[in-house]
Structures are given as C-alpha cells and as structure tokens.
XYZ file of N, CA, C and O in Angstrom:
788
model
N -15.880 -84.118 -22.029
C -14.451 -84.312 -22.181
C -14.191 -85.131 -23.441
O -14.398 -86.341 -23.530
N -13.788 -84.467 -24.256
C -12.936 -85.737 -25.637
C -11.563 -85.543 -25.564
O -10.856 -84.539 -25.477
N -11.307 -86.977 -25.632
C -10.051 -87.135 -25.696
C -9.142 -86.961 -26.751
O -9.388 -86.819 -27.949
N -8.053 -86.989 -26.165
C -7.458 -86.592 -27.650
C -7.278 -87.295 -29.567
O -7.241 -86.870 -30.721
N -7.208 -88.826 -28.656
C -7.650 -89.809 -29.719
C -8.676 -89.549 -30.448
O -8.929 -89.821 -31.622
N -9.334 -88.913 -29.529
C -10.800 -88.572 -30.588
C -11.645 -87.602 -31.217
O -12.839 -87.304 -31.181
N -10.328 -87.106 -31.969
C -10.878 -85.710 -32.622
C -11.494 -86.552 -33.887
O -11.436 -87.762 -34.109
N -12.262 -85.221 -34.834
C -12.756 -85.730 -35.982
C -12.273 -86.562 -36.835
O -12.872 -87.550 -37.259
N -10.954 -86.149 -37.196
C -10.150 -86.007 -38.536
C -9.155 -87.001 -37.712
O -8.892 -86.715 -36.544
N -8.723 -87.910 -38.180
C -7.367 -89.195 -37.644
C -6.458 -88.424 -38.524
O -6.574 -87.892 -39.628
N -5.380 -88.567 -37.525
C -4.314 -88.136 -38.030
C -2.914 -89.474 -37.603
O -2.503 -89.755 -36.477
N -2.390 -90.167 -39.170
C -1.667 -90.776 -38.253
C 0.217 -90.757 -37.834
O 1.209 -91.196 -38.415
N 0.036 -90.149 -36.786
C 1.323 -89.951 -36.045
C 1.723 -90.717 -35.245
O 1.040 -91.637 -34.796
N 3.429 -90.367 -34.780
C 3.428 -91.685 -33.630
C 4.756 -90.695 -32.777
O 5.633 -91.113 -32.021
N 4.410 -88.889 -33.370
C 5.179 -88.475 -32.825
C 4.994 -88.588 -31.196
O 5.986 -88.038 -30.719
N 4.303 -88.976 -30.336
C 3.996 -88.863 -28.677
C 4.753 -89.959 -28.489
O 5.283 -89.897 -27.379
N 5.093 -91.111 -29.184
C 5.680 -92.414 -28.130
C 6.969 -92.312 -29.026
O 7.889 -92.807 -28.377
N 7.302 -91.984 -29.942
C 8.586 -91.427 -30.364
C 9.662 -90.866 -29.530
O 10.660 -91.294 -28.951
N 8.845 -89.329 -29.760
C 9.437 -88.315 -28.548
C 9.485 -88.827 -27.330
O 10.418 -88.420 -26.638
N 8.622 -89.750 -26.764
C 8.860 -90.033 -25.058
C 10.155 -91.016 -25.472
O 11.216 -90.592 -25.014
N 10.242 -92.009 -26.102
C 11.591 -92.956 -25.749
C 12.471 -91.911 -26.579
O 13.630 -92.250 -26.339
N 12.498 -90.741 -27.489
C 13.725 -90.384 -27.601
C 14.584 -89.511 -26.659
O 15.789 -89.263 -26.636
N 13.000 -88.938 -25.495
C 13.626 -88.391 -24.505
C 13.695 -88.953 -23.337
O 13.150 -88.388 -22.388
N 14.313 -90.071 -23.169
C 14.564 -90.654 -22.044
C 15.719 -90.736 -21.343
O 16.075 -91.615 -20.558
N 16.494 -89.362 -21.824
C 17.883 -89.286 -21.424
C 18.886 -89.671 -21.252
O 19.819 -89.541 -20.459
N 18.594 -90.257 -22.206
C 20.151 -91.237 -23.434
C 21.166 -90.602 -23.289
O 21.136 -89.403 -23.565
N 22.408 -91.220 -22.800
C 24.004 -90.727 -22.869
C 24.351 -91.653 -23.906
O 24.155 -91.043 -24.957
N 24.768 -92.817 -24.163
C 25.165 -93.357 -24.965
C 24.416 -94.496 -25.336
O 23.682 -95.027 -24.502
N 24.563 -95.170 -27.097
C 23.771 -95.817 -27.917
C 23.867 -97.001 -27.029
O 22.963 -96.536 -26.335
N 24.133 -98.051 -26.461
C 23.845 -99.407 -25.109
C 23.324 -98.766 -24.238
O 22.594 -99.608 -23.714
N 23.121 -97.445 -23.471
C 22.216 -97.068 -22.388
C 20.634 -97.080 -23.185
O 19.591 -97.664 -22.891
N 21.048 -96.019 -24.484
C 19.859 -95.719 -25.467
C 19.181 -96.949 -25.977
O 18.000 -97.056 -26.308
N 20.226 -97.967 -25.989
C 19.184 -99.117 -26.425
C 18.577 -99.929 -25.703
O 17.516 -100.269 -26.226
N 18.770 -100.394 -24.739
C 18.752 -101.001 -23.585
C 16.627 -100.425 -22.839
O 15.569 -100.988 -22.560
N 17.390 -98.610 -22.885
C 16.089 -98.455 -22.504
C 15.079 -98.220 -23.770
O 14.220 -97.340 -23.810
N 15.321 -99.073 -24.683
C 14.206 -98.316 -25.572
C 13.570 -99.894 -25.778
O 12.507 -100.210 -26.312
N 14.205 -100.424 -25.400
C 13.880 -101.921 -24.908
C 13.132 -102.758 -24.335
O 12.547 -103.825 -24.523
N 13.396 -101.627 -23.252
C 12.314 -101.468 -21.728
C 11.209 -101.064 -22.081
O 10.084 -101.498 -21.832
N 11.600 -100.088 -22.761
C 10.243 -99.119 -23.441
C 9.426 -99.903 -24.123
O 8.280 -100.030 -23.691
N 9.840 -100.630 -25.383
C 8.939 -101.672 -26.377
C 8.480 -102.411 -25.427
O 7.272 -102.199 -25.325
N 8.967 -103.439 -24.421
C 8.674 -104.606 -23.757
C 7.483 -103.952 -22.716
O 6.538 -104.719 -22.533
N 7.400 -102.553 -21.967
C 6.576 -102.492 -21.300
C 5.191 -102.201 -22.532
O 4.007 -102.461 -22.318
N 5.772 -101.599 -23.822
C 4.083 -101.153 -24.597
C 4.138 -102.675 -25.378
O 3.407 -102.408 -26.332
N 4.387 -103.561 -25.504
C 4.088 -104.535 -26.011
C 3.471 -105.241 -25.286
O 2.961 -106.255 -25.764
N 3.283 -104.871 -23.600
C 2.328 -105.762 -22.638
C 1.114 -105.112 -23.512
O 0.521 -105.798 -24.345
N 0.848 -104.024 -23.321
C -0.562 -103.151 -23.585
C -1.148 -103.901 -25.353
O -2.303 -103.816 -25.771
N -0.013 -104.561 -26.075
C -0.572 -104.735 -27.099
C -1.259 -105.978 -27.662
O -1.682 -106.025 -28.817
N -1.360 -107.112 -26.674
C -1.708 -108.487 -26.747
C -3.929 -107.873 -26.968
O -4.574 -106.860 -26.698
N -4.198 -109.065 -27.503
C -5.836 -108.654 -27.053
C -6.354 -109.352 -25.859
O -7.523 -109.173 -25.518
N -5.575 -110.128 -25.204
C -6.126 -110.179 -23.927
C -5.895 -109.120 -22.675
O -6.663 -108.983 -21.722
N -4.541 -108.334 -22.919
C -4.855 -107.518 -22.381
C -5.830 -105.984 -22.613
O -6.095 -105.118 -21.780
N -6.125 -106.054 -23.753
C -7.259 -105.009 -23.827
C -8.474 -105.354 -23.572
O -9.381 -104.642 -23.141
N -8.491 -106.651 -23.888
C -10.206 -107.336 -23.622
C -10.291 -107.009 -22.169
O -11.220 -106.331 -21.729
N -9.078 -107.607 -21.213
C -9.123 -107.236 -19.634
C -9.824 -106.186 -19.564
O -10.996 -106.324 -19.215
N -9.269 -104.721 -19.901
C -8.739 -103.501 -19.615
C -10.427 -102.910 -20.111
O -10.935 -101.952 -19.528
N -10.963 -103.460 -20.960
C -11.817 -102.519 -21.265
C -13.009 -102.623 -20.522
O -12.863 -103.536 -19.710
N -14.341 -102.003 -20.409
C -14.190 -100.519 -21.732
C -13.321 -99.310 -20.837
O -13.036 -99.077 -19.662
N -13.133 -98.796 -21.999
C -11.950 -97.799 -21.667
C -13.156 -96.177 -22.010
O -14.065 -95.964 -22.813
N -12.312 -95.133 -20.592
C -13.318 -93.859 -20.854
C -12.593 -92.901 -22.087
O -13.190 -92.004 -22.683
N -11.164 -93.304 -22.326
C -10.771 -92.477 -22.944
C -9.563 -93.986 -23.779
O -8.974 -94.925 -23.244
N -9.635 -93.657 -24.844
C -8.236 -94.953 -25.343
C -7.483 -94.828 -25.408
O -7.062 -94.082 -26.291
N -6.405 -95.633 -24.266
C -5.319 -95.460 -23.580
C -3.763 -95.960 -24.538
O -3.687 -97.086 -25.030
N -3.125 -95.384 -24.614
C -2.262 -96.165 -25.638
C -2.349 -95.512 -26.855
O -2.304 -96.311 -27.790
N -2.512 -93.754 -27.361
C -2.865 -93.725 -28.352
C -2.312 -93.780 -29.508
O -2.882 -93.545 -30.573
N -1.198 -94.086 -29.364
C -0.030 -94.544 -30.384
C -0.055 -96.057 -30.863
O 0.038 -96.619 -31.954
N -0.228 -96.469 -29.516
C -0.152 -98.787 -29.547
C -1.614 -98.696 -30.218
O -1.791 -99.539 -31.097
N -2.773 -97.765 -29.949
C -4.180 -98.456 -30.488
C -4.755 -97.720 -31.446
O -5.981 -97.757 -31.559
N -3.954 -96.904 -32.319
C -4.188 -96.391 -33.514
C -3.525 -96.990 -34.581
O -2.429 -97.550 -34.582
N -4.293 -96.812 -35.464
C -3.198 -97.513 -36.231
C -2.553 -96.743 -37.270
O -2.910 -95.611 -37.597
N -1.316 -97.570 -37.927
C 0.025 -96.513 -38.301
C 0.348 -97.120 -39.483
O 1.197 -97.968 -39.208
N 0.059 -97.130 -40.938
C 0.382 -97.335 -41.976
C 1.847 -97.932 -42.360
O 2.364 -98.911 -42.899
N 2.194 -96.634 -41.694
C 3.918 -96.146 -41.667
C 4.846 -97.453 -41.019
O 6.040 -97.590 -41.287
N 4.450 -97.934 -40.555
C 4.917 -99.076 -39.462
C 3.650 -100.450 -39.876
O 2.977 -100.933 -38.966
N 3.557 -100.732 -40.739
C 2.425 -101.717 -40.729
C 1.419 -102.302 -39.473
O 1.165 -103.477 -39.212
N 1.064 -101.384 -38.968
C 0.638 -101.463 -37.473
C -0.680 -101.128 -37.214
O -0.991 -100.095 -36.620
N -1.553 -102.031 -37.670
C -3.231 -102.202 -37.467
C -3.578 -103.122 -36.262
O -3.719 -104.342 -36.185
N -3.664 -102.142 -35.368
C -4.423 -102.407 -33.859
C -5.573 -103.161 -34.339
O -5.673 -103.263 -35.562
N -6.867 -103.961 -33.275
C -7.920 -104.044 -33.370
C -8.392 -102.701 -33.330
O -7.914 -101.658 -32.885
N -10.056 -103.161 -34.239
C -10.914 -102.051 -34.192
C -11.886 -102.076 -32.727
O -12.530 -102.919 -32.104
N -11.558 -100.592 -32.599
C -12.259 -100.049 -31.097
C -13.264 -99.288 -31.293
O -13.246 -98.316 -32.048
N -14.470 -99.757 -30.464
C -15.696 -99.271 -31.265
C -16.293 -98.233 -29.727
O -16.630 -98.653 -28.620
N -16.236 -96.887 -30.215
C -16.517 -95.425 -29.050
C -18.473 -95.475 -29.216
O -18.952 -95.422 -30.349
N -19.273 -95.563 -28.151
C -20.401 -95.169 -28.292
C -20.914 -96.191 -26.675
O -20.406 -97.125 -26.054
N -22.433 -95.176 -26.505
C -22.685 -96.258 -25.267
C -23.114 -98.063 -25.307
O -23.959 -98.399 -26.136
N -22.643 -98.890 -24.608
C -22.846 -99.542 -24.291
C -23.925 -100.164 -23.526
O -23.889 -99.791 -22.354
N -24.769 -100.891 -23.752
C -25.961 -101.444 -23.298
C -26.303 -102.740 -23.827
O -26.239 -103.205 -24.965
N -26.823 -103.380 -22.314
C -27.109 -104.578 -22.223
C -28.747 -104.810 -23.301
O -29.469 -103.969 -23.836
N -28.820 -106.264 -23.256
C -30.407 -106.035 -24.007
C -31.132 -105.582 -23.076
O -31.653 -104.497 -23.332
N -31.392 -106.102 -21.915
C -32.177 -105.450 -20.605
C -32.052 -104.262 -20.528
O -33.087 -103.719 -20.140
N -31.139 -103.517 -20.749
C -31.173 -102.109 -20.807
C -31.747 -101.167 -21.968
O -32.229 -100.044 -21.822
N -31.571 -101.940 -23.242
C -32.302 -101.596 -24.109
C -33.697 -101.630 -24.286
O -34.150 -100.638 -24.857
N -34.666 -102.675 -23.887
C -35.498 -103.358 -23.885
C -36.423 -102.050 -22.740
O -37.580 -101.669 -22.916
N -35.584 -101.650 -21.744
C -35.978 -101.419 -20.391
C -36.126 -99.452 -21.205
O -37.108 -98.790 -20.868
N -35.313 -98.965 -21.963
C -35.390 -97.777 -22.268
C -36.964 -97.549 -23.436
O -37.920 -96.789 -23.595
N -36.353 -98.791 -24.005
C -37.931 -98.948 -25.275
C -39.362 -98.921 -24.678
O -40.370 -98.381 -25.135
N -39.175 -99.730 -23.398
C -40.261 -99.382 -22.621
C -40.665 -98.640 -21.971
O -41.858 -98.544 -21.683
N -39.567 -97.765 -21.483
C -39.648 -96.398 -20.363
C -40.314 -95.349 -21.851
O -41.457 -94.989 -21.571
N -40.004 -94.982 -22.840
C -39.663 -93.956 -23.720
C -41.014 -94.211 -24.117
O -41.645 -93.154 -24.136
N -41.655 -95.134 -24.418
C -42.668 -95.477 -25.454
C -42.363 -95.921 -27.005
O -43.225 -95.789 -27.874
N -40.983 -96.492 -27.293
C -41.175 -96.731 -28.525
C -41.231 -97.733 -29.290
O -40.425 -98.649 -29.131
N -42.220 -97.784 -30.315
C -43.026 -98.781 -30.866
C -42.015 -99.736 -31.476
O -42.513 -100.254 -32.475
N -40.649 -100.203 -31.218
C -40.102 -101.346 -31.037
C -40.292 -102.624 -30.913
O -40.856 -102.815 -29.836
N -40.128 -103.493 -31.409
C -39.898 -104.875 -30.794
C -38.969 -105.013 -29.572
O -37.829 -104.559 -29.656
N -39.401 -105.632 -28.405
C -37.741 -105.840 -27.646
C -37.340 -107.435 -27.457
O -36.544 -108.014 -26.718
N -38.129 -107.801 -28.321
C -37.696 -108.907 -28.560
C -35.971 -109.048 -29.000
O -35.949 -108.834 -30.212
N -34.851 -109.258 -28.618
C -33.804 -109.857 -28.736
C -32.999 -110.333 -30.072
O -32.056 -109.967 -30.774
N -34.064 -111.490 -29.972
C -33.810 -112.392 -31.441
C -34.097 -111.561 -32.508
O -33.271 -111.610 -33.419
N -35.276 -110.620 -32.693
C -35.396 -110.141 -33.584
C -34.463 -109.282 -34.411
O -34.027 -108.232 -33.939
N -34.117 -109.722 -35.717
C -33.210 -108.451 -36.486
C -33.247 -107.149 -36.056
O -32.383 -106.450 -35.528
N -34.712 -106.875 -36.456
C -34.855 -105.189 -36.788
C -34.218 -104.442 -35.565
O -33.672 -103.342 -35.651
N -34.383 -105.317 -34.190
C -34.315 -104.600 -32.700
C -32.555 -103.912 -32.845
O -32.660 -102.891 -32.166
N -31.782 -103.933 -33.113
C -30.510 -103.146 -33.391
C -30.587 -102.129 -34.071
O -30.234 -100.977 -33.820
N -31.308 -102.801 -35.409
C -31.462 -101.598 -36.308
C -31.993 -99.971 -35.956
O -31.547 -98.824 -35.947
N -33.370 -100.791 -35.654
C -34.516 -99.844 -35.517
C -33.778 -98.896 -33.898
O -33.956 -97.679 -33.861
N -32.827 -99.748 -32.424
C -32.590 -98.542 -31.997
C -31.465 -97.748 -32.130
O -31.322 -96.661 -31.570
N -30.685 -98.267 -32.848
C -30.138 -97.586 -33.518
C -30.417 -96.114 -34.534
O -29.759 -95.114 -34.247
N -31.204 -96.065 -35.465
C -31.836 -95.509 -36.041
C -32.601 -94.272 -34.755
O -32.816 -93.224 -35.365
N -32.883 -94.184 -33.767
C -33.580 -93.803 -32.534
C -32.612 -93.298 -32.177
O -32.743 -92.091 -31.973
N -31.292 -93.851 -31.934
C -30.039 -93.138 -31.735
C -29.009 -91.997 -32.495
O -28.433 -91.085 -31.901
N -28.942 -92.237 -33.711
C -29.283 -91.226 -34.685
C -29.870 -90.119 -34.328
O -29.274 -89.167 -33.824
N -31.616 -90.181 -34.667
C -32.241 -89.016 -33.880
C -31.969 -88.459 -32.926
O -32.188 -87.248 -32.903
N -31.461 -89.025 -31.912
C -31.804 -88.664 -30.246
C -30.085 -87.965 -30.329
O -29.853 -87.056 -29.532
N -29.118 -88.339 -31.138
C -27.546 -87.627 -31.203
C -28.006 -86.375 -32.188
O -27.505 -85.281 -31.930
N -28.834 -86.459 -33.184
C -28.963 -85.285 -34.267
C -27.796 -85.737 -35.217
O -26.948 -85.119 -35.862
N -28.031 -86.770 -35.082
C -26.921 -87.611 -36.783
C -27.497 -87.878 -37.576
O -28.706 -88.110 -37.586
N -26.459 -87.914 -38.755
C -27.275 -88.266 -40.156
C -27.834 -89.617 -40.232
O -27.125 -90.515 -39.777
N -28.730 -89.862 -40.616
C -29.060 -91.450 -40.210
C -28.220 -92.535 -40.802
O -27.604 -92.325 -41.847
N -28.163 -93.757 -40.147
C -27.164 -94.374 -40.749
C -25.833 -94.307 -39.733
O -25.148 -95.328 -39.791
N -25.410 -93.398 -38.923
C -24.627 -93.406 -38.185
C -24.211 -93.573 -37.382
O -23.048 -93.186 -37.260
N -24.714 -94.104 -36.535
C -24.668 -95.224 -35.196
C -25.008 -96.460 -35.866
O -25.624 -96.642 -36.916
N -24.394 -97.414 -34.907
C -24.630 -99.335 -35.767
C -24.164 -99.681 -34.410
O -23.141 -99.301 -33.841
N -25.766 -101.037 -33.692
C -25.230 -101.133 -32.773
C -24.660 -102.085 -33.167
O -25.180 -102.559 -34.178
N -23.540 -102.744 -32.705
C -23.015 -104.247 -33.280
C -22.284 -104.551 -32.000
O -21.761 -103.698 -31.283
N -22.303 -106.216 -31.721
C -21.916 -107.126 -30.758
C -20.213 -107.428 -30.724
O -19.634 -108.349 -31.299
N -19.656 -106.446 -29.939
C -17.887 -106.600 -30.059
C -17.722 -108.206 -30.314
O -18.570 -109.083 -30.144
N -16.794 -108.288 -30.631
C -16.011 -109.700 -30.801
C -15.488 -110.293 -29.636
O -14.967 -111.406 -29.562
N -15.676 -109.398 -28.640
C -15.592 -110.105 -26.868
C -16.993 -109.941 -26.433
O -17.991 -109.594 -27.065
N -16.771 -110.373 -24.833
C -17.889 -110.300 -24.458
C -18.247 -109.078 -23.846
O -17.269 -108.444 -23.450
N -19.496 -108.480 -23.618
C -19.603 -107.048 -23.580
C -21.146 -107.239 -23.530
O -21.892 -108.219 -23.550
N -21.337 -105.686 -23.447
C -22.879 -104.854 -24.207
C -22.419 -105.073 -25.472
O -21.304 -105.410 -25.871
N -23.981 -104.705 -26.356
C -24.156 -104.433 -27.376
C -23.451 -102.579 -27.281
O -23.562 -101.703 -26.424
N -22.804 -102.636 -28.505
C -21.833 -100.996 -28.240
C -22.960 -100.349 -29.658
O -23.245 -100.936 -30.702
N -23.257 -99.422 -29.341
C -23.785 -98.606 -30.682
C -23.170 -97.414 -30.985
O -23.240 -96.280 -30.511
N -22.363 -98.078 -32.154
C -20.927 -97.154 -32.363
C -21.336 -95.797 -33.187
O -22.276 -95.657 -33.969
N -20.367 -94.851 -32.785
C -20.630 -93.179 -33.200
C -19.289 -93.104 -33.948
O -19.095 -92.246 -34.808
N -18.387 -93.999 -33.611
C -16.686 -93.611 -34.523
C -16.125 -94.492 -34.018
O -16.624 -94.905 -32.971
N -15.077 -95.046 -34.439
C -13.836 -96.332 -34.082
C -12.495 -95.093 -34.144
O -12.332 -93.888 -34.337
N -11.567 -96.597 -33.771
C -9.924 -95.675 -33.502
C -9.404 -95.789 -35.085
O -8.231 -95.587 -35.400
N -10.501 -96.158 -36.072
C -9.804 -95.948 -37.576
C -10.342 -94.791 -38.389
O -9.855 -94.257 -39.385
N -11.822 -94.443 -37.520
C -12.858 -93.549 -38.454
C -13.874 -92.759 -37.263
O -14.513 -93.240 -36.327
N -13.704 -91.228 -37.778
C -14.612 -90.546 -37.314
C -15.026 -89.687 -38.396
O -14.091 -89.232 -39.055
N -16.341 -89.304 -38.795
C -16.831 -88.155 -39.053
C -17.608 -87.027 -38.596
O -18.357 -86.276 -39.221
N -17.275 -87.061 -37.377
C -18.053 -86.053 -36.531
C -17.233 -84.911 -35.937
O -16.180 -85.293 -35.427
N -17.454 -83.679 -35.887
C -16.559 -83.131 -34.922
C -16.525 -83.254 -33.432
O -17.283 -84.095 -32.949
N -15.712 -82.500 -32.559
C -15.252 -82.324 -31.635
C -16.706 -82.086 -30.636
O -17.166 -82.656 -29.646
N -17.159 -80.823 -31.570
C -18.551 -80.788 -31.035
C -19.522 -81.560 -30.807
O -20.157 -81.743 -29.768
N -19.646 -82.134 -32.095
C -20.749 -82.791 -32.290
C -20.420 -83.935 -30.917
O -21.248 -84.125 -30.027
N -19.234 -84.532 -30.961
C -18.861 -85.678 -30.123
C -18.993 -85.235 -28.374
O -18.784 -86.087 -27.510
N -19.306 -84.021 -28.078
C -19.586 -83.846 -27.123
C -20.783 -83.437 -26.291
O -21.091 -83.294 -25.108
N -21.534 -83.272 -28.041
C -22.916 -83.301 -27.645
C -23.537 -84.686 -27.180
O -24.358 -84.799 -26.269
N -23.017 -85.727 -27.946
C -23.502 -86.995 -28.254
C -23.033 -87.520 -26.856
O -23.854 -88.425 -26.706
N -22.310 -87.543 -25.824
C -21.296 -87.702 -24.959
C -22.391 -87.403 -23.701
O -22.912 -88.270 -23.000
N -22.656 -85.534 -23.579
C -23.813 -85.159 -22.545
C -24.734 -85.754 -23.021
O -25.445 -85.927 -22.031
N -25.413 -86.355 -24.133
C -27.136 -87.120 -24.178
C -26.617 -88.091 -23.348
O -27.199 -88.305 -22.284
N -25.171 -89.008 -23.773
C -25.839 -90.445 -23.312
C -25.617 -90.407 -21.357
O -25.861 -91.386 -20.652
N -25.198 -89.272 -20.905
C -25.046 -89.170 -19.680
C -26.565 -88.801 -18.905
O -26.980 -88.920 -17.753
N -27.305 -88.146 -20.556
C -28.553 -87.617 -19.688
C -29.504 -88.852 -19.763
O -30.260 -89.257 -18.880
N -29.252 -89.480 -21.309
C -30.530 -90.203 -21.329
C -29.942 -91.725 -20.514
O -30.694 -92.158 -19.641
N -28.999 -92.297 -20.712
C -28.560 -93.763 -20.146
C -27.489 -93.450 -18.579
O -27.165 -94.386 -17.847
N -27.057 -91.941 -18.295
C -26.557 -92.397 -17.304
C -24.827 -92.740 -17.401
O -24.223 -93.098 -16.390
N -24.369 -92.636 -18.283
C -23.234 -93.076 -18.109
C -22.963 -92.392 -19.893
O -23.668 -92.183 -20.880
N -21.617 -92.252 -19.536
C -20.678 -91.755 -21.089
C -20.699 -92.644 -21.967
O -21.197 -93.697 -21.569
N -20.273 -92.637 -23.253
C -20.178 -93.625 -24.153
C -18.592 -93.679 -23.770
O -17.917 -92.806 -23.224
N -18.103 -95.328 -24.349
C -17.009 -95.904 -23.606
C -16.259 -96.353 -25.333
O -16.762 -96.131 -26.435
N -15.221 -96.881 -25.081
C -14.271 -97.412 -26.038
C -14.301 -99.130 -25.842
O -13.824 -99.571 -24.796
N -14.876 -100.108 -26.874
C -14.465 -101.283 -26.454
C -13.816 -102.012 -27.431
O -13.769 -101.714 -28.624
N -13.402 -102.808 -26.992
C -12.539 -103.850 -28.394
C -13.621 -104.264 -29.328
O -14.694 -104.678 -28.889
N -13.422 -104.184 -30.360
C -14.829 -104.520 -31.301
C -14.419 -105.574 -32.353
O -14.938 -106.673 -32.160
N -13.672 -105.489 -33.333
C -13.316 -106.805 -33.923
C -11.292 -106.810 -34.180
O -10.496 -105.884 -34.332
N -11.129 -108.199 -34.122
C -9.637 -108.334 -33.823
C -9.461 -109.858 -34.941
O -9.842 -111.028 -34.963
N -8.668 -108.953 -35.730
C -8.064 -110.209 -36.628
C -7.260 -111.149 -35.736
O -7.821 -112.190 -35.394
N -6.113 -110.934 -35.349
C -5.218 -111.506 -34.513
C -4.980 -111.628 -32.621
O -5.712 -110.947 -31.902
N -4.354 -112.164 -32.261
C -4.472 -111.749 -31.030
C -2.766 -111.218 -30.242
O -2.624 -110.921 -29.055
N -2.150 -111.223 -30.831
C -0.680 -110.185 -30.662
C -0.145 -109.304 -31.514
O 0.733 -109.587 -32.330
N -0.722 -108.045 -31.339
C -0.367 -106.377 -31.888
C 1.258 -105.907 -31.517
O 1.694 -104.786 -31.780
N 1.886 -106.763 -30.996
C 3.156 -106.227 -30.528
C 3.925 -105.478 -31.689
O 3.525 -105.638 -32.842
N 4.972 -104.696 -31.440
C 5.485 -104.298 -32.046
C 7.011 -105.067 -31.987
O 7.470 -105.525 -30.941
N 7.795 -105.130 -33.468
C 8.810 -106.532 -33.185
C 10.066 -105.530 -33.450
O 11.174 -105.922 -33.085
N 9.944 -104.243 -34.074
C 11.370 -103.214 -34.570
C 11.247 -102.015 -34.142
O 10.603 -101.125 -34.697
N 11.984 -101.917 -32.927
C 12.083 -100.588 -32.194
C 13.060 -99.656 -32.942
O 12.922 -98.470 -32.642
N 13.586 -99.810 -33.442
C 14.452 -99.069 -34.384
C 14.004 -98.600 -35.499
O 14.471 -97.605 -36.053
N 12.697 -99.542 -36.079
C 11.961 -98.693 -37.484
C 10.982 -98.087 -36.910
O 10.433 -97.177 -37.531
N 10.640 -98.354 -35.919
C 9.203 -97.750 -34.626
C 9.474 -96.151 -34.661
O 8.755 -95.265 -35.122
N 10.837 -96.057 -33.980
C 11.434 -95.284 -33.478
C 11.785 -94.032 -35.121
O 11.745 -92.805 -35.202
N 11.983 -94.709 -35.773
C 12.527 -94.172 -37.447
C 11.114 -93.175 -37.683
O 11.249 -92.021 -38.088
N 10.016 -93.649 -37.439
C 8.749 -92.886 -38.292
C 8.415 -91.437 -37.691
O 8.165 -91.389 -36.487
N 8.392 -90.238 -38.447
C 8.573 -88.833 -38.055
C 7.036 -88.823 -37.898
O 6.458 -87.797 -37.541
C-alpha cells in the first residue's frame, strides 16, 4: 500500500484542504468564516510537534497538506523520515541472525553506515540511499528511503522496499518525526491558506 503522500515526484499542492473548507457549505461570508475557523483551529491542533511526536510513527502521513510542505504559504513542516525503524537490539539481533560481518557494537560509527549500505542491497537501491539516522525524538534508529520533502524512487520501487521490510523485519516501514527546527507549525492566515490554487 503507498500512500498518497508518497508518490515519487512531490508535488506541492494544498488543493485537498482547500477544497474541503471551501466545501463546507457556506451560505454566507460570517457562517463561511466562522467555520473556516473551526477548520484552522482543529488542523492547527495536528500542527504543534508535540502532537506529532505523540502520534507517531505514522503507517501512512496523516495531514497531507499540514505535513508537507508549501512554499506558496511559507509553510515548512518538520522533516518526516519514511523507512523501517529499528531498535539497536534489533539491529544487532538481524546482524547476527544473517551472518554479517558487522560490528554490533553501538558506539561504533561504521555500525549505521555499514547497515545501511546492507539496506541498499537488500531494497536494490543505488547505494547511498538509505541513511540510518537517530530522529530528533525519541524512537528507533529510522533508516530513511524518502522524507515528506524528497523522494526519488517510484511508486514501485517503494513497494517493493515496503514487502522486504515486512518479509525481512516483520513490520512496514513507518513515517517518524525526524528533525524539527521549531516546535509550532500552525498556520496563522486562513484567508491566504485558503487563497493558494
């Protein structure tokens, strides 16, 4: 299953949360504003980073308008980093099941690198394309395949990579908060929100 957020190619639109508050069956501009009001105040809960830190990891990224980001609207979400998630014990525990000539030592640098690089292979990516790196919350180590700013993979490819990690780890690759300049994404102008085609 890929979601829709996560096709190859980002495209950035904001026609889906547009169209929903423009069709909310507005009779007149104080009904129309009132609920578009409602509207900002309920997606401005979703946009704090404590509530995503809560919320995650996410199977699919929810919000794909609030957690993409939108030029058009000066509106840079945190970066959300898509790939499986694993503990060091889990890593450590696969290096040993598999046979590979790894360190699982922890502390050590190379141990990200090097399974990373293993991950690569084992997706059929160009090398270089997975990076496991330590979100900016607390979490697994995520060994990212694409964020909500950048993909170069297709549809396919992302669903190949999707059935491995179900075959080899057991579980899908997930969406987690990965690094966050700020900690309130809200949106403050429903009226220029609302303006972007």
């Amino acid at each position: 299953m890929v979601c829709p957020v996560q096709t190859a190619t980002y495209t950035m639109s904001t026609t889906p949360l547009s169209s929903h508050m423009e069709n909310l069956g507005l009779d007149d501009d104080e009904e129309r504003s009132n609920k578009i009001r409602a509207e900002l105040e309920r997606i401005n809960k979703t946009l704090t980073l404590s509530a995503m830190v809560t919320n995650q990891p996410y199977k699919c990224l929810p919000y794909q308008v609030q957690y993409t980001p939108n030029w058009d609207i000066d509106h840079r979400p945190p970066v959300f980093l898509y790939g499986p998630g694993l503990t060091f014990a889990e890593i450590r525990e696969h290096i040993i099941r598999v046979g590979l000539p790894f360190s699982t030592d922890e502390r050590s640098n190379t141990l990200l690198y090097e399974f990373s690089g293993y991950l690569d292979e084992l997706f059929g990516v160009e090398k270089g394309t997975v990076h496991g790196i330590f979100p900016s919350c607390r979490g697994p180590v995520v060994f990212r395949v694409k964020t909500n700013y950048y993909c170069d993979l297709s549809d396919e490819k992302m669903g190949e990579i999707e059935v491995t990690c179900e075959r080899v780890f057991q579980r899908r690759p997930m969406w987690y908060v990965g690094s966050a300049r700020k900690r309130d994404y809200r949106i403050s102008e429903p009226e220029f929100f609302l303006s972007v085609e």
